[in-house]
PDB file of C-alpha atoms in Angstrom:
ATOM      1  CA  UNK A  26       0.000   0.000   0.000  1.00 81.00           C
ATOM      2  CA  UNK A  27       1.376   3.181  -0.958  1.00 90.00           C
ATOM      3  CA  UNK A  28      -0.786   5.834   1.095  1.00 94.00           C
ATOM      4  CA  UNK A  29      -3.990   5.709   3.729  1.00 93.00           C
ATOM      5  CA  UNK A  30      -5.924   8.468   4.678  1.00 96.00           C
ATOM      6  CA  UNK A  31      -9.332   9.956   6.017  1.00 96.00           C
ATOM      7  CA  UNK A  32     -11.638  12.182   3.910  1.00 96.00           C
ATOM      8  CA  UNK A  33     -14.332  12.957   6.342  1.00 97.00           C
ATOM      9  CA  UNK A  34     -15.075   9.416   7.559  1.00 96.00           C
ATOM     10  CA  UNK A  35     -14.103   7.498   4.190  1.00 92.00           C
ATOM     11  CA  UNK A  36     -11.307   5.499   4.885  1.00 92.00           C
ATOM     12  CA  UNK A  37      -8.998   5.677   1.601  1.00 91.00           C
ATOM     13  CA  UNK A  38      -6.313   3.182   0.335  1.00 92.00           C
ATOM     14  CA  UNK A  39      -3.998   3.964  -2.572  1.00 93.00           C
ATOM     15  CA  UNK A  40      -2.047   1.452  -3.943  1.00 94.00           C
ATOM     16  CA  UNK A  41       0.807   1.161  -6.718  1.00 94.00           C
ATOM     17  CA  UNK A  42      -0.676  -1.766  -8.681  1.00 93.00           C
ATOM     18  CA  UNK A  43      -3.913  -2.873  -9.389  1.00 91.00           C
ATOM     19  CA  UNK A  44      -2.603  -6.289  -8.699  1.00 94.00           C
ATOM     20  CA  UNK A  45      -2.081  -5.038  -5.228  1.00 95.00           C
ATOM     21  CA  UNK A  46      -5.292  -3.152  -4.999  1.00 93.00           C
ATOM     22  CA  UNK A  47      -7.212  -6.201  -6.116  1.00 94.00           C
ATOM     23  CA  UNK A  48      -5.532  -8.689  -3.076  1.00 96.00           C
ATOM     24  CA  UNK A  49      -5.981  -6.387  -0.539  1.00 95.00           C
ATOM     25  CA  UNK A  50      -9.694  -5.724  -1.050  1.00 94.00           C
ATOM     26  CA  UNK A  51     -10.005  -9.281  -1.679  1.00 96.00           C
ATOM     27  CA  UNK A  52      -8.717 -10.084   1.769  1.00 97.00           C
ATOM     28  CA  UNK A  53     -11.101  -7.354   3.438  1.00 96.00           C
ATOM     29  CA  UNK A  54     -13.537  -8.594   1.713  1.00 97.00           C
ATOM     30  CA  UNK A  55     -12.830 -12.111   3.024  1.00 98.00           C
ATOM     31  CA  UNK A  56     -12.363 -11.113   6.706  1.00 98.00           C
ATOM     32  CA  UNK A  57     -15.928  -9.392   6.483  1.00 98.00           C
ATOM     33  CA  UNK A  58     -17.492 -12.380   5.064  1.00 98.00           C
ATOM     34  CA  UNK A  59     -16.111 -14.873   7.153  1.00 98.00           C
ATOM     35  CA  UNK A  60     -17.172 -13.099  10.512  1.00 98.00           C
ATOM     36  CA  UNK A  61     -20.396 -12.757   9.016  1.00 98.00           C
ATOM     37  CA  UNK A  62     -20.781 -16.289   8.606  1.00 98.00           C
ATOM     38  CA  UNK A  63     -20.210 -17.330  12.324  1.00 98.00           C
ATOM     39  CA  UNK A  64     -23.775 -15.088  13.643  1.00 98.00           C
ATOM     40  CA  UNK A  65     -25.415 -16.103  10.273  1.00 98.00           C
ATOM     41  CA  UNK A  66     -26.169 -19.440   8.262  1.00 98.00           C
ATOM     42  CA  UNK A  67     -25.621 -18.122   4.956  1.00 98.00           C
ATOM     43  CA  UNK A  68     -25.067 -14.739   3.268  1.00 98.00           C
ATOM     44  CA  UNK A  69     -26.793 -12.705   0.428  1.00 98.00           C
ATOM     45  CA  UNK A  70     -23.771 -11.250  -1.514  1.00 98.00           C
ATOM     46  CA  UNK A  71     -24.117  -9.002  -4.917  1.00 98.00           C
ATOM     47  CA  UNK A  72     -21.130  -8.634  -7.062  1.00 97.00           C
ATOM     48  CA  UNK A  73     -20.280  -5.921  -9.747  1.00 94.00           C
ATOM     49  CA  UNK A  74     -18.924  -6.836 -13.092  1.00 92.00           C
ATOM     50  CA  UNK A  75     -16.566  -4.784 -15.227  1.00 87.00           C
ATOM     51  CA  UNK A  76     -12.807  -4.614 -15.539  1.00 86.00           C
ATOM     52  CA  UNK A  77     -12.239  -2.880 -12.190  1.00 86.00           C
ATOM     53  CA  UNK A  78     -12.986  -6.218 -10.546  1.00 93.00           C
ATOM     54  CA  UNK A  79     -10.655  -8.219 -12.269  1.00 94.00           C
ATOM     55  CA  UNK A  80      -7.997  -8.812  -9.563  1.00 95.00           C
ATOM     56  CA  UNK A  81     -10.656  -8.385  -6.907  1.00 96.00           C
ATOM     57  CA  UNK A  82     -12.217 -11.117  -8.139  1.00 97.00           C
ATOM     58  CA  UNK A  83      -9.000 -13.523  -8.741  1.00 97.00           C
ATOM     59  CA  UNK A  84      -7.936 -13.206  -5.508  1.00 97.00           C
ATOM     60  CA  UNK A  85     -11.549 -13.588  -3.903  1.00 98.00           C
ATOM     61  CA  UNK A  86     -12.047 -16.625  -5.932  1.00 98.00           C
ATOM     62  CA  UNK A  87      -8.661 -18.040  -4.180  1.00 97.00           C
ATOM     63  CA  UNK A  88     -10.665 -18.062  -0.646  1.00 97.00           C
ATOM     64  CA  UNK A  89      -9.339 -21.217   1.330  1.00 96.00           C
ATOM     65  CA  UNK A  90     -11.366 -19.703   4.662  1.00 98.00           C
ATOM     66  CA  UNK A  91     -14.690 -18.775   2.593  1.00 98.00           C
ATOM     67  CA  UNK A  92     -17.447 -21.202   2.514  1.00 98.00           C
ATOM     68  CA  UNK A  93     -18.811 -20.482  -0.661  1.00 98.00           C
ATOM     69  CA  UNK A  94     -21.801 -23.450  -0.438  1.00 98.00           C
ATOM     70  CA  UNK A  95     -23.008 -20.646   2.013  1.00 98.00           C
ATOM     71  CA  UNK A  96     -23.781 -17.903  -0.242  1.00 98.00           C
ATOM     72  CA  UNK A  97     -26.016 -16.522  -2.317  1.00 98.00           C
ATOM     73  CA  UNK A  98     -24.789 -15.039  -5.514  1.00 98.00           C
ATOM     74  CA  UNK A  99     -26.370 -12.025  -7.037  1.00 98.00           C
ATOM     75  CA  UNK A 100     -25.126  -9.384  -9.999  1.00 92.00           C
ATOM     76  CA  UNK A 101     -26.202  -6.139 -10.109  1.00 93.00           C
ATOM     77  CA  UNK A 102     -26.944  -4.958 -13.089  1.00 93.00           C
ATOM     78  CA  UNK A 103     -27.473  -6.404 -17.343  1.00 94.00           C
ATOM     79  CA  UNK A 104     -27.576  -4.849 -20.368  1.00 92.00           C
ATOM     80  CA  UNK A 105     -31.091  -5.148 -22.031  1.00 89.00           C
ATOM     81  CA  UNK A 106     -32.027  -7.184 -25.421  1.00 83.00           C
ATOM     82  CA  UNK A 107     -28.610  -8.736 -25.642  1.00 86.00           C
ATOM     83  CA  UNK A 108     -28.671 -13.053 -26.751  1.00 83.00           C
ATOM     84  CA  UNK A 109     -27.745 -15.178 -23.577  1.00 82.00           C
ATOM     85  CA  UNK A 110     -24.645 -16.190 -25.537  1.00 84.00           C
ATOM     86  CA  UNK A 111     -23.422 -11.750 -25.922  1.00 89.00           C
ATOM     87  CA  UNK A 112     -19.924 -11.859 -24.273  1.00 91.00           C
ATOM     88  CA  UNK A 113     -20.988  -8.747 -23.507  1.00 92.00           C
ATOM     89  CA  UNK A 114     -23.368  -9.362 -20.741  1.00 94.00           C
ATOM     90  CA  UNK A 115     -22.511  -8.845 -17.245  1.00 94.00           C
ATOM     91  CA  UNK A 116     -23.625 -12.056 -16.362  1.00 94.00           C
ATOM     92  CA  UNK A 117     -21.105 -13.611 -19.055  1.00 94.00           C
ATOM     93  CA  UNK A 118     -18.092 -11.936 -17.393  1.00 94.00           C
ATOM     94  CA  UNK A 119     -19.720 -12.675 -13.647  1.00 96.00           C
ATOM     95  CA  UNK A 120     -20.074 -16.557 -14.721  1.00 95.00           C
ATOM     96  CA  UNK A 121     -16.128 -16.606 -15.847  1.00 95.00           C
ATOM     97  CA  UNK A 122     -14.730 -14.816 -13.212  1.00 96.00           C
ATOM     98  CA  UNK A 123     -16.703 -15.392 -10.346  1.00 97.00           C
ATOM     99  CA  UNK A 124     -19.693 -17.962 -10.298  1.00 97.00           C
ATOM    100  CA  UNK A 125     -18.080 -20.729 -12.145  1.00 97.00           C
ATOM    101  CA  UNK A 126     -15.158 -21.038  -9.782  1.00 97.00           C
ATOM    102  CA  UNK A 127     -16.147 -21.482  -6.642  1.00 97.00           C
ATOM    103  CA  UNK A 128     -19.175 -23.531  -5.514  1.00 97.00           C
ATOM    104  CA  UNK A 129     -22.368 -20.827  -4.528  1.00 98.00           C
ATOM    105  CA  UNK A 130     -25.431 -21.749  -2.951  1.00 98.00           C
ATOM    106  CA  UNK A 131     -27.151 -20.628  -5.301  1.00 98.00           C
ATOM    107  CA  UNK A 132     -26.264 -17.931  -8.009  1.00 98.00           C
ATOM    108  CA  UNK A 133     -29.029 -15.412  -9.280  1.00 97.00           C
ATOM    109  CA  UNK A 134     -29.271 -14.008 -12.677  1.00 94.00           C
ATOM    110  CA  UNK A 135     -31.023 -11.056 -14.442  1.00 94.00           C
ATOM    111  CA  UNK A 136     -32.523 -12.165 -17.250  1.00 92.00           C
ATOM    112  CA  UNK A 137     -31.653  -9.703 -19.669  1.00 89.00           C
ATOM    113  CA  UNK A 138     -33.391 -11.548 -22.269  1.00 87.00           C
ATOM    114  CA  UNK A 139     -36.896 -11.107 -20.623  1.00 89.00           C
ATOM    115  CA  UNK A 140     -39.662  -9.797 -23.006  1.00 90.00           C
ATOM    116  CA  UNK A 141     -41.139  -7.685 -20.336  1.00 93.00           C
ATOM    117  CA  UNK A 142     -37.311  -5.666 -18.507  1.00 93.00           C
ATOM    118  CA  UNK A 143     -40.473  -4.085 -16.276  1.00 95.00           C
ATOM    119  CA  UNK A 144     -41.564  -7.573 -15.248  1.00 96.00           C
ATOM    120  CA  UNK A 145     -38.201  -8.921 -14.942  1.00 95.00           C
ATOM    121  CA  UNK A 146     -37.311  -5.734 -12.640  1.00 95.00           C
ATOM    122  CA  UNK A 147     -40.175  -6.739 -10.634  1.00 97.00           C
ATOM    123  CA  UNK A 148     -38.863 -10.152 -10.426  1.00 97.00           C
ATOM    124  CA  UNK A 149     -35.579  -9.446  -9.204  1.00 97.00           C
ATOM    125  CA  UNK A 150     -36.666  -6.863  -6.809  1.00 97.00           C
ATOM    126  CA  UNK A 151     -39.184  -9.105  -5.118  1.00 98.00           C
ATOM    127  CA  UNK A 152     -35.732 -11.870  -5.281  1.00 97.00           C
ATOM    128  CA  UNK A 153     -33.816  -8.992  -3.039  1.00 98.00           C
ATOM    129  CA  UNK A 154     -36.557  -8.067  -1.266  1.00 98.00           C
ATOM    130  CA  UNK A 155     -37.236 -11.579   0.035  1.00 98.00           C
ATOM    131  CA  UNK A 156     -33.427 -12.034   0.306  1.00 98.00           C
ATOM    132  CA  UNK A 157     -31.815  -8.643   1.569  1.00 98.00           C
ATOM    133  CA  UNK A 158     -28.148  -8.368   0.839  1.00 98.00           C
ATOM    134  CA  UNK A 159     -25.738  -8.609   3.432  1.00 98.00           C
ATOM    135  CA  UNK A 160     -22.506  -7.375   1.101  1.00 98.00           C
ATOM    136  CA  UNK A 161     -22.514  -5.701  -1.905  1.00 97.00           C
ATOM    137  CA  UNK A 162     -18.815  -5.729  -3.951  1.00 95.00           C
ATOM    138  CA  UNK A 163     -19.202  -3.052  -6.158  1.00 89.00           C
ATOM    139  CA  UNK A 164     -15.849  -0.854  -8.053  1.00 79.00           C
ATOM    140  CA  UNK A 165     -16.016   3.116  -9.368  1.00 72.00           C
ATOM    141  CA  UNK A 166     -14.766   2.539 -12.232  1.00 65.00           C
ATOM    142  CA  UNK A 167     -10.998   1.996 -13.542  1.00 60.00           C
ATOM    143  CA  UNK A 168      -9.811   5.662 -12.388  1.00 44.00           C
TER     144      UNK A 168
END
């Protein structure tokens, strides 16, 4: 880690790789879901997908001390009208870097290719709703 600081009460890290970056947050991450896990029996977890998770990701995936078969995946947000095959999707990029690794509870998908986005909003909401998250991994962007 190169530099940590307070703005207000955000806690910043600055690191000199994104290598770095991604390990670190991966091991916060970690910590926070493991001590959740010994007051609950499983966890509701949303992930992000785009580029600035890439080394997040890798080293979450890497987990010895996380018991994935506790967890329920989530992603948080698709592109609409897109074929289930679009590499394009986040789902696509959530499935190869995240749900296909490590052995979720059970992993929830938008489903971009829904006739009715309104009714598959709806759907997902009332998913959430009956399963509030506990963590949500989400990045700002590359910069």
């Amino acid at each position: 880690m190169e530099q940590d600081f307070f703005v207000d009460r955000l806690h910043v890290f600055v690191y000199k790789t994104r290598q770095e970056l991604g390990a670190d947050a991966a091991s916060m991450a970690e910590t926070v879901i493991v001590d959740m896990l010994k007051d609950k029996p499983e966890l509701n977890i949303i992930f992000a997908a785009a580029p600035s998770q890439n080394e997040f990701l890798k080293a979450l995936t890497q987990s010895e001390k996380i018991d994935w078969g506790r967890i329920k995946a989530y992603h948080m947000d698709e592109y609409i009208g897109l074929p289930d095959d679009a590499p394009q999707k986040f789902s696509t990029y959530l499935k190869e870097h995240l749900f296909d690794r490590v052995g979720f509870k059970t992993v929830n998908i938008i489903n971009s290719g829904n006739p009715s986005p309104e009714d598959e909003c709806m759907r997902y909401t009332c998913l959430l709703k009956s399963n509030p998250p506990d963590i949500v991994c989400l990045g700002i962007g590359e910069n």
